Amino acid sequence: MKKSILKSSTSILVLSMILYSCGSTEKTSNPQQPTGINQNFMDKSFNPADNFNRYVNGSWLDKTEIPADRTRWGSFDELRKNTDDDVMVILKEAISDKTIDPNSDQAKAIYLYKTVLDTVNRNKAGIEPLKPYLAKINAVQNADQLVALLAEMEPEMGLGFFGSYIGADAKNSNKNVVYVGTGSLGLPDRDYYVSNAPDSKEKREKYVLHVAKMLQFMGDSEVVAKDNAQKILALETKMSTATLDRVERRDRRKTYNPMAFADLQKLAPTVKWEAYFTAVGIGKVDSLVVSQPKYIQAIETVLKENQVADWKAYMQWTALRSSAGLLSTAIENANFEFYGKTLTGAVKQRPAEERALATVNGRLGEALGKLYVAKKFPPEAKAKAQAMIANVMQAFDNRINNLPWMTKATKENAKNKLNKFRVKIGYPDKWKDYSALEVKAPEQGGTYFENSRMYARWSHKKNIEKMGKPVDKEEWGMSPQTVNAYFSPTNNEIVFPAAILQPPFYNYKADEAVNYGGIGAVIGHEISHGFDDSGSRYNADGNLVNWWSEDDLKQFTTLGSALADQYSALEPLPGIFVDGKFTLGENIGDLGGVNAAYDGLQIYLKANGNPGLIDKFTPEQRFFISWATIWRSKMRDEAIKNQVKTDSHSPGMYRAYVPLQNVEAFYKAFNIQPQNGMYLAPDKRVKIW
């Protein structure tokens, strides 16, 4: 559910997973039999038919405080913290291992980790590591020099305006092509720049103050820094205004604009594109894809205006902002004041060791992943997950067959796409090769800043090497220790890293009703992403090709609009509403996922027998309770404001029950009647997949 895990991916979990405890069954009263439902988190003073989230999660909500170093807290956050603790133990064991090969991938992970924590040398260096880059920026005198510098710096430090990369062609998913994308902005979404809503205006004002404060680390006087901060906001606003809004960006048809090289040159004639592509290492380009042509035209205008001082201020700020976490703790902490506290409401930073581990996981995740799966991922978990996936896939196939609004021809196309799904579980068959990556330990003179630059150059080179080669569909977009999952439309694949397929989130020894309500619904969610309003635009081969009849597509769009309207009515804070159109893909994923997982459970029970009541709950009740447990969460107000602008997921408290209000089996499981709070009139319930 989180976008851009890869350039063309959709992942599920931004909020929560499940923490399970053991309990007794009605049949055996065996305290060792795991059920997966912690009844201590429930508040049974509430009627589940009136307030299902409070019934399932009420006690947890009342007793839980968001940790000071978090902006939200829920089942997923707890699980991720536990997983990070496991990986930290593995990393420290590797650090203590005197026999480890100093040239191994694991050693490189250790070296990077140590340099992140080497704050003594980071503080001693201060802003010095950035000064050579700032000097190059300051030397720019015209547009040609600006573009030349962008090309020179792209392999290790993007300076904004625009960028390029190699990725799968959306209409020929086996082929890699050149993409030209938008530049970097300091605020996380267009809405912060263009909206006059109170929160956006407030954040803009605080952003200018923050930029002015940060620029003084580079030696600017307070007066000059304030003036440059205003110039930066003005330039970024001009650039942002030319971009697609958050709903438009979800429509791949609008961001897929193939053109000949000559047409790009006409779009922005001031840029010497041939020289640019040569300098970044791509070489001669005959055709390419421009994500947002209107934006490139706006950059042409910016270059023609020739406001060189404004360009420099923007590039210096972009360089400082992207490097703030690599420099002194004073710079890092000042950056956190805005991006952590102001934007998302965090009270304090996470511990330094946790931040260092996050860096290693992000850059050398598969190096640690090899060690992680050996210790934490039993083969039994994978085997049982495969069986569950097969049942949920079968259920989705059955649901396609039974759709009343879809014609036979379109159903066959949908089933063909489903049958061609690739499924990846646990970890890659072929691990990432880090042999060409150089990382130096502190005792070797290595620094966090320089190791980051070397990683950026290595990553850029790996990307450029894809040019002219077929797409590697064995590549993973997440490391095994990532508590998440994703769907890739161009690969037509669903991917489940090991960390999401283990206790306590998923217990292969536990009650299947709870597992289907948890990981089963995650599986269903990822399958449904192939058929949401965005994923459904790709065919069985992962190509952006329409496979719908005109009438069926109209029906699908109408149903999606009805679901979007449900969510757009939700108001998590006064005057702050969920954007149903922006979150539509994830909401379709939730609705389709819970339906397919429920039907998958019925397939399992038919084949293996119904265990009956456990903890006085039927399998169907346990399934829905498990689903709501997944999405228990608390968020700080500023985090909610930021999420509705920038995150395509609805807040977790709504995911716990809103999809269920559209599911007939939910009404039967808890005897929900018209007078109950959870009741939605039949004609208001949305059934898509």
Short mmCIF file of N, CA and C in Angstrom, two decimals, residues 331-475:
data_model
loop_
_atom_site.label_atom_id
_atom_site.label_comp_id
_atom_site.label_asym_id
_atom_site.label_seq_id
_atom_site.Cartn_x
_atom_site.Cartn_y
_atom_site.Cartn_z
N ILE A 331 23.06 19.67 12.87
CA ILE A 331 22.32 19.83 11.61
C ILE A 331 21.20 18.80 11.52
N GLU A 332 21.52 17.57 11.88
CA GLU A 332 20.52 16.50 11.85
C GLU A 332 19.34 16.83 12.76
N ASN A 333 19.63 17.30 13.97
CA ASN A 333 18.57 17.61 14.93
C ASN A 333 17.73 18.80 14.48
N ALA A 334 18.38 19.81 13.89
CA ALA A 334 17.64 20.97 13.40
C ALA A 334 16.69 20.56 12.28
N ASN A 335 17.13 19.66 11.42
CA ASN A 335 16.25 19.18 10.34
C ASN A 335 15.08 18.40 10.90
N PHE A 336 15.32 17.62 11.95
CA PHE A 336 14.25 16.85 12.59
C PHE A 336 13.19 17.77 13.20
N GLU A 337 13.59 18.93 13.67
CA GLU A 337 12.64 19.85 14.29
C GLU A 337 11.48 20.15 13.35
N PHE A 338 11.78 20.29 12.06
CA PHE A 338 10.70 20.57 11.11
C PHE A 338 10.08 19.29 10.56
N TYR A 339 10.91 18.41 9.99
CA TYR A 339 10.37 17.23 9.30
C TYR A 339 9.82 16.20 10.27
N GLY A 340 10.33 16.17 11.48
CA GLY A 340 9.81 15.25 12.48
C GLY A 340 8.72 15.87 13.33
N LYS A 341 9.05 16.96 13.99
CA LYS A 341 8.11 17.56 14.94
C LYS A 341 6.99 18.34 14.26
N THR A 342 7.37 19.31 13.41
CA THR A 342 6.35 20.20 12.83
C THR A 342 5.42 19.46 11.87
N LEU A 343 5.99 18.68 10.97
CA LEU A 343 5.16 18.03 9.94
C LEU A 343 4.37 16.84 10.47
N THR A 344 4.96 16.04 11.36
CA THR A 344 4.30 14.80 11.76
C THR A 344 4.05 14.67 13.25
N GLY A 345 4.47 15.66 14.05
CA GLY A 345 4.12 15.66 15.47
C GLY A 345 4.99 14.81 16.36
N ALA A 346 6.12 14.31 15.87
CA ALA A 346 7.01 13.51 16.71
C ALA A 346 7.54 14.37 17.86
N VAL A 347 7.74 13.76 19.01
CA VAL A 347 8.24 14.48 20.18
C VAL A 347 9.76 14.43 20.22
N LYS A 348 10.33 13.27 19.90
CA LYS A 348 11.78 13.16 19.87
C LYS A 348 12.19 12.15 18.81
N GLN A 349 13.48 12.18 18.45
CA GLN A 349 13.99 11.24 17.45
C GLN A 349 14.09 9.83 18.03
N ARG A 350 14.08 8.86 17.15
CA ARG A 350 14.33 7.49 17.59
C ARG A 350 15.80 7.36 18.01
N PRO A 351 16.09 6.37 18.84
CA PRO A 351 17.48 6.17 19.27
C PRO A 351 18.43 6.06 18.09
N ALA A 352 19.66 6.51 18.30
CA ALA A 352 20.65 6.53 17.22
C ALA A 352 20.87 5.14 16.62
N GLU A 353 20.89 4.10 17.45
CA GLU A 353 21.10 2.75 16.94
C GLU A 353 19.96 2.33 16.01
N GLU A 354 18.74 2.71 16.34
CA GLU A 354 17.60 2.37 15.49
C GLU A 354 17.71 3.09 14.15
N ARG A 355 18.11 4.35 14.18
CA ARG A 355 18.25 5.09 12.94
C ARG A 355 19.38 4.52 12.08
N ALA A 356 20.45 4.10 12.74
CA ALA A 356 21.56 3.50 12.00
C ALA A 356 21.14 2.17 11.37
N LEU A 357 20.37 1.37 12.11
CA LEU A 357 19.89 0.11 11.56
C LEU A 357 18.98 0.36 10.37
N ALA A 358 18.12 1.38 10.46
CA ALA A 358 17.23 1.70 9.35
C ALA A 358 18.03 2.05 8.10
N THR A 359 19.15 2.74 8.27
CA THR A 359 20.01 3.07 7.14
C THR A 359 20.59 1.82 6.51
N VAL A 360 21.06 0.91 7.34
CA VAL A 360 21.64 -0.34 6.82
C VAL A 360 20.57 -1.16 6.12
N ASN A 361 19.38 -1.26 6.73
CA ASN A 361 18.29 -2.01 6.10
C ASN A 361 17.91 -1.40 4.75
N GLY A 362 17.96 -0.09 4.67
CA GLY A 362 17.57 0.58 3.43
C GLY A 362 18.58 0.42 2.31
N ARG A 363 19.85 0.32 2.66
CA ARG A 363 20.89 0.32 1.63
C ARG A 363 21.52 -1.05 1.42
N LEU A 364 21.66 -1.82 2.47
CA LEU A 364 22.26 -3.15 2.35
C LEU A 364 21.34 -4.19 2.99
N GLY A 365 20.04 -4.03 2.72
CA GLY A 365 19.04 -4.86 3.38
C GLY A 365 19.23 -6.35 3.13
N GLU A 366 19.59 -6.72 1.92
CA GLU A 366 19.72 -8.15 1.62
C GLU A 366 20.98 -8.75 2.24
N ALA A 367 21.97 -7.91 2.57
CA ALA A 367 23.16 -8.41 3.26
C ALA A 367 22.77 -8.92 4.65
N LEU A 368 21.93 -8.15 5.36
CA LEU A 368 21.41 -8.60 6.65
C LEU A 368 20.31 -9.63 6.46
N GLY A 369 19.60 -9.55 5.35
CA GLY A 369 18.48 -10.45 5.09
C GLY A 369 18.90 -11.91 5.04
N LYS A 370 20.09 -12.17 4.51
CA LYS A 370 20.58 -13.55 4.46
C LYS A 370 20.68 -14.14 5.86
N LEU A 371 21.20 -13.34 6.80
CA LEU A 371 21.34 -13.79 8.18
C LEU A 371 19.97 -13.91 8.85
N TYR A 372 19.09 -12.98 8.51
CA TYR A 372 17.77 -12.94 9.15
C TYR A 372 16.95 -14.17 8.81
N VAL A 373 16.87 -14.53 7.54
CA VAL A 373 16.01 -15.67 7.17
C VAL A 373 16.55 -16.98 7.72
N ALA A 374 17.88 -17.07 7.87
CA ALA A 374 18.46 -18.30 8.41
C ALA A 374 18.05 -18.52 9.85
N LYS A 375 17.83 -17.42 10.57
CA LYS A 375 17.50 -17.53 11.99
C LYS A 375 16.01 -17.44 12.28
N LYS A 376 15.26 -16.77 11.42
CA LYS A 376 13.90 -16.39 11.80
C LYS A 376 12.79 -16.87 10.88
N PHE A 377 13.12 -17.59 9.81
CA PHE A 377 12.07 -17.94 8.85
C PHE A 377 12.04 -19.44 8.62
N PRO A 378 11.23 -20.18 9.39
CA PRO A 378 11.17 -21.64 9.24
C PRO A 378 10.48 -22.04 7.94
N PRO A 379 10.91 -23.13 7.32
CA PRO A 379 10.29 -23.59 6.07
C PRO A 379 8.80 -23.85 6.21
N GLU A 380 8.37 -24.25 7.40
CA GLU A 380 6.94 -24.54 7.61
C GLU A 380 6.07 -23.30 7.38
N ALA A 381 6.61 -22.14 7.78
CA ALA A 381 5.84 -20.90 7.60
C ALA A 381 5.61 -20.62 6.12
N LYS A 382 6.62 -20.84 5.31
CA LYS A 382 6.49 -20.60 3.87
C LYS A 382 5.51 -21.57 3.24
N ALA A 383 5.60 -22.85 3.63
CA ALA A 383 4.72 -23.87 3.05
C ALA A 383 3.25 -23.56 3.36
N LYS A 384 2.98 -23.17 4.61
CA LYS A 384 1.60 -22.91 4.98
C LYS A 384 1.08 -21.62 4.31
N ALA A 385 1.97 -20.65 4.17
CA ALA A 385 1.58 -19.42 3.48
C ALA A 385 1.23 -19.71 2.03
N GLN A 386 2.00 -20.59 1.39
CA GLN A 386 1.72 -20.95 0.00
C GLN A 386 0.34 -21.58 -0.13
N ALA A 387 -0.03 -22.42 0.82
CA ALA A 387 -1.36 -23.05 0.79
C ALA A 387 -2.45 -22.00 0.98
N MET A 388 -2.20 -21.06 1.87
CA MET A 388 -3.18 -20.00 2.10
C MET A 388 -3.34 -19.13 0.86
N ILE A 389 -2.22 -18.78 0.23
CA ILE A 389 -2.28 -17.97 -0.99
C ILE A 389 -3.09 -18.68 -2.06
N ALA A 390 -2.90 -19.99 -2.19
CA ALA A 390 -3.64 -20.77 -3.19
C ALA A 390 -5.14 -20.69 -2.93
N ASN A 391 -5.55 -20.76 -1.67
CA ASN A 391 -6.97 -20.68 -1.33
C ASN A 391 -7.54 -19.29 -1.60
N VAL A 392 -6.78 -18.26 -1.24
CA VAL A 392 -7.27 -16.89 -1.46
C VAL A 392 -7.33 -16.60 -2.96
N MET A 393 -6.36 -17.09 -3.71
CA MET A 393 -6.39 -16.92 -5.17
C MET A 393 -7.60 -17.63 -5.77
N GLN A 394 -7.88 -18.83 -5.29
CA GLN A 394 -9.05 -19.56 -5.77
C GLN A 394 -10.33 -18.82 -5.44
N ALA A 395 -10.37 -18.26 -4.24
CA ALA A 395 -11.54 -17.49 -3.83
C ALA A 395 -11.74 -16.27 -4.73
N PHE A 396 -10.64 -15.59 -5.06
CA PHE A 396 -10.75 -14.42 -5.93
C PHE A 396 -11.23 -14.83 -7.31
N ASP A 397 -10.74 -15.96 -7.80
CA ASP A 397 -11.19 -16.49 -9.09
C ASP A 397 -12.69 -16.76 -9.06
N ASN A 398 -13.16 -17.37 -7.97
CA ASN A 398 -14.59 -17.65 -7.83
C ASN A 398 -15.40 -16.35 -7.81
N ARG A 399 -14.86 -15.37 -7.14
CA ARG A 399 -15.59 -14.10 -7.02
C ARG A 399 -15.69 -13.41 -8.39
N ILE A 400 -14.64 -13.51 -9.20
CA ILE A 400 -14.71 -12.97 -10.56
C ILE A 400 -15.83 -13.67 -11.34
N ASN A 401 -15.87 -14.98 -11.22
CA ASN A 401 -16.90 -15.75 -11.93
C ASN A 401 -18.31 -15.30 -11.57
N ASN A 402 -18.49 -14.88 -10.32
CA ASN A 402 -19.83 -14.58 -9.82
C ASN A 402 -20.18 -13.10 -9.87
N LEU A 403 -19.33 -12.28 -10.45
CA LEU A 403 -19.64 -10.85 -10.52
C LEU A 403 -20.86 -10.61 -11.40
N PRO A 404 -21.89 -9.96 -10.88
CA PRO A 404 -23.10 -9.74 -11.68
C PRO A 404 -22.97 -8.60 -12.68
N TRP A 405 -21.98 -7.72 -12.48
CA TRP A 405 -21.90 -6.53 -13.32
C TRP A 405 -20.88 -6.65 -14.46
N MET A 406 -20.13 -7.76 -14.51
CA MET A 406 -19.07 -7.91 -15.50
C MET A 406 -19.43 -8.94 -16.56
N THR A 407 -19.16 -8.61 -17.81
CA THR A 407 -19.48 -9.52 -18.91
C THR A 407 -18.46 -10.65 -18.99
N LYS A 408 -18.82 -11.70 -19.71
CA LYS A 408 -18.00 -12.91 -19.77
C LYS A 408 -16.61 -12.63 -20.33
N ALA A 409 -16.53 -11.84 -21.39
CA ALA A 409 -15.23 -11.59 -22.03
C ALA A 409 -14.27 -10.89 -21.08
N THR A 410 -14.78 -9.90 -20.35
CA THR A 410 -13.92 -9.19 -19.40
C THR A 410 -13.54 -10.09 -18.23
N LYS A 411 -14.47 -10.94 -17.81
CA LYS A 411 -14.15 -11.90 -16.74
C LYS A 411 -12.99 -12.80 -17.16
N GLU A 412 -13.00 -13.24 -18.40
CA GLU A 412 -11.93 -14.12 -18.87
C GLU A 412 -10.59 -13.39 -18.84
N ASN A 413 -10.60 -12.10 -19.21
CA ASN A 413 -9.37 -11.32 -19.15
C ASN A 413 -8.89 -11.15 -17.72
N ALA A 414 -9.83 -10.93 -16.81
CA ALA A 414 -9.47 -10.78 -15.39
C ALA A 414 -8.90 -12.08 -14.84
N LYS A 415 -9.52 -13.19 -15.18
CA LYS A 415 -9.05 -14.49 -14.70
C LYS A 415 -7.68 -14.83 -15.29
N ASN A 416 -7.46 -14.43 -16.52
CA ASN A 416 -6.16 -14.65 -17.15
C ASN A 416 -5.07 -13.89 -16.40
N LYS A 417 -5.40 -12.66 -16.03
CA LYS A 417 -4.44 -11.87 -15.26
C LYS A 417 -4.16 -12.51 -13.91
N LEU A 418 -5.20 -12.94 -13.23
CA LEU A 418 -5.04 -13.59 -11.93
C LEU A 418 -4.18 -14.86 -12.05
N ASN A 419 -4.45 -15.65 -13.05
CA ASN A 419 -3.72 -16.91 -13.23
C ASN A 419 -2.24 -16.70 -13.56
N LYS A 420 -1.91 -15.50 -14.09
CA LYS A 420 -0.52 -15.22 -14.43
C LYS A 420 0.25 -14.50 -13.32
N PHE A 421 -0.41 -14.31 -12.18
CA PHE A 421 0.26 -13.66 -11.05
C PHE A 421 1.53 -14.42 -10.69
N ARG A 422 2.63 -13.70 -10.51
CA ARG A 422 3.83 -14.25 -9.90
C ARG A 422 3.72 -14.05 -8.40
N VAL A 423 4.15 -15.03 -7.63
CA VAL A 423 4.09 -14.95 -6.17
C VAL A 423 5.49 -15.16 -5.61
N LYS A 424 5.96 -14.19 -4.83
CA LYS A 424 7.27 -14.29 -4.18
C LYS A 424 7.05 -14.31 -2.67
N ILE A 425 7.69 -15.27 -2.02
CA ILE A 425 7.50 -15.44 -0.59
C ILE A 425 8.85 -15.54 0.12
N GLY A 426 9.02 -14.77 1.16
CA GLY A 426 10.15 -14.93 2.06
C GLY A 426 11.38 -14.14 1.69
N TYR A 427 12.06 -14.57 0.63
CA TYR A 427 13.35 -13.97 0.28
C TYR A 427 13.68 -14.31 -1.17
N PRO A 428 14.62 -13.56 -1.79
CA PRO A 428 14.94 -13.78 -3.20
C PRO A 428 15.63 -15.12 -3.44
N ASP A 429 15.42 -15.67 -4.61
CA ASP A 429 16.18 -16.85 -5.01
C ASP A 429 17.63 -16.47 -5.34
N LYS A 430 17.79 -15.23 -5.81
CA LYS A 430 19.13 -14.72 -6.13
C LYS A 430 19.35 -13.44 -5.33
N TRP A 431 20.34 -13.49 -4.43
CA TRP A 431 20.59 -12.34 -3.56
C TRP A 431 21.28 -11.22 -4.33
N LYS A 432 21.05 -10.00 -3.88
CA LYS A 432 21.67 -8.83 -4.50
C LYS A 432 23.19 -8.89 -4.34
N ASP A 433 23.90 -8.49 -5.38
CA ASP A 433 25.36 -8.55 -5.39
C ASP A 433 25.92 -7.18 -5.01
N TYR A 434 26.55 -7.10 -3.84
CA TYR A 434 27.14 -5.85 -3.36
C TYR A 434 28.66 -5.82 -3.56
N SER A 435 29.20 -6.76 -4.32
CA SER A 435 30.66 -6.90 -4.41
C SER A 435 31.34 -5.64 -4.96
N ALA A 436 30.67 -4.91 -5.84
CA ALA A 436 31.27 -3.71 -6.42
C ALA A 436 31.08 -2.47 -5.56
N LEU A 437 30.36 -2.60 -4.46
CA LEU A 437 30.10 -1.47 -3.57
C LEU A 437 31.23 -1.34 -2.56
N GLU A 438 31.81 -0.15 -2.48
CA GLU A 438 32.87 0.10 -1.50
C GLU A 438 32.28 0.80 -0.28
N VAL A 439 32.55 0.25 0.89
CA VAL A 439 32.14 0.84 2.16
C VAL A 439 33.33 0.77 3.10
N LYS A 440 33.65 1.88 3.74
CA LYS A 440 34.80 1.93 4.63
C LYS A 440 34.36 2.10 6.08
N ALA A 441 35.02 1.36 6.97
CA ALA A 441 34.77 1.48 8.40
C ALA A 441 35.43 2.75 8.94
N PRO A 442 35.00 3.24 10.10
CA PRO A 442 35.63 4.45 10.67
C PRO A 442 37.14 4.29 10.84
N GLU A 443 37.57 3.09 11.27
CA GLU A 443 39.01 2.88 11.48
C GLU A 443 39.79 2.86 10.16
N GLN A 444 39.07 2.75 9.05
CA GLN A 444 39.69 2.82 7.72
C GLN A 444 39.58 4.23 7.12
N GLY A 445 39.08 5.17 7.93
CA GLY A 445 38.88 6.52 7.45
C GLY A 445 37.51 6.76 6.84
N GLY A 446 36.62 5.77 6.95
CA GLY A 446 35.29 5.91 6.38
C GLY A 446 34.41 6.85 7.18
N THR A 447 33.54 7.56 6.48
CA THR A 447 32.57 8.45 7.12
C THR A 447 31.17 8.14 6.58
N TYR A 448 30.18 8.51 7.34
CA TYR A 448 28.80 8.31 6.91
C TYR A 448 28.54 9.06 5.62
N PHE A 449 29.04 10.28 5.53
CA PHE A 449 28.82 11.09 4.33
C PHE A 449 29.44 10.42 3.11
N GLU A 450 30.69 10.01 3.21
CA GLU A 450 31.36 9.43 2.04
C GLU A 450 30.79 8.06 1.69
N ASN A 451 30.46 7.25 2.69
CA ASN A 451 29.83 5.95 2.40
C ASN A 451 28.50 6.13 1.70
N SER A 452 27.77 7.18 2.06
CA SER A 452 26.49 7.46 1.40
C SER A 452 26.70 7.86 -0.05
N ARG A 453 27.74 8.66 -0.29
CA ARG A 453 28.05 9.05 -1.67
C ARG A 453 28.46 7.84 -2.50
N MET A 454 29.27 6.96 -1.90
CA MET A 454 29.70 5.76 -2.64
C MET A 454 28.51 4.85 -2.92
N TYR A 455 27.59 4.75 -1.96
CA TYR A 455 26.39 3.95 -2.20
C TYR A 455 25.56 4.55 -3.33
N ALA A 456 25.41 5.86 -3.33
CA ALA A 456 24.62 6.53 -4.37
C ALA A 456 25.23 6.28 -5.75
N ARG A 457 26.56 6.38 -5.85
CA ARG A 457 27.22 6.15 -7.14
C ARG A 457 27.05 4.69 -7.58
N TRP A 458 27.19 3.77 -6.64
CA TRP A 458 27.00 2.34 -6.95
C TRP A 458 25.57 2.08 -7.41
N SER A 459 24.60 2.65 -6.71
CA SER A 459 23.19 2.44 -7.05
C SER A 459 22.87 3.03 -8.42
N HIS A 460 23.42 4.21 -8.70
CA HIS A 460 23.21 4.85 -10.00
C HIS A 460 23.78 3.97 -11.12
N LYS A 461 24.99 3.47 -10.90
CA LYS A 461 25.63 2.61 -11.90
C LYS A 461 24.81 1.35 -12.15
N LYS A 462 24.30 0.74 -11.08
CA LYS A 462 23.46 -0.45 -11.23
C LYS A 462 22.22 -0.14 -12.06
N ASN A 463 21.65 1.04 -11.84
CA ASN A 463 20.46 1.42 -12.59
C ASN A 463 20.79 1.64 -14.06
N ILE A 464 21.89 2.34 -14.33
CA ILE A 464 22.28 2.62 -15.71
C ILE A 464 22.58 1.33 -16.47
N GLU A 465 23.10 0.34 -15.78
CA GLU A 465 23.44 -0.93 -16.43
C GLU A 465 22.21 -1.67 -16.94
N LYS A 466 21.03 -1.28 -16.49
CA LYS A 466 19.81 -1.92 -16.96
C LYS A 466 19.47 -1.51 -18.40
N MET A 467 20.04 -0.40 -18.85
CA MET A 467 19.74 0.10 -20.19
C MET A 467 20.09 -0.94 -21.24
N GLY A 468 19.15 -1.24 -22.11
CA GLY A 468 19.38 -2.19 -23.19
C GLY A 468 19.22 -3.63 -22.79
N LYS A 469 18.95 -3.87 -21.51
CA LYS A 469 18.76 -5.24 -21.03
C LYS A 469 17.29 -5.48 -20.72
N PRO A 470 16.85 -6.74 -20.77
CA PRO A 470 15.46 -7.02 -20.37
C PRO A 470 15.28 -6.78 -18.88
N VAL A 471 14.05 -6.53 -18.48
CA VAL A 471 13.74 -6.29 -17.07
C VAL A 471 14.02 -7.56 -16.26
N ASP A 472 14.72 -7.39 -15.15
CA ASP A 472 15.01 -8.51 -14.24
C ASP A 472 13.83 -8.68 -13.29
N LYS A 473 12.97 -9.63 -13.58
CA LYS A 473 11.76 -9.81 -12.77
C LYS A 473 11.99 -10.67 -11.54
N GLU A 474 13.24 -11.07 -11.32
CA GLU A 474 13.58 -11.78 -10.10
C GLU A 474 14.00 -10.82 -8.99
N GLU A 475 14.22 -9.58 -9.35
CA GLU A 475 14.65 -8.59 -8.38
C GLU A 475 13.54 -8.30 -7.38
#
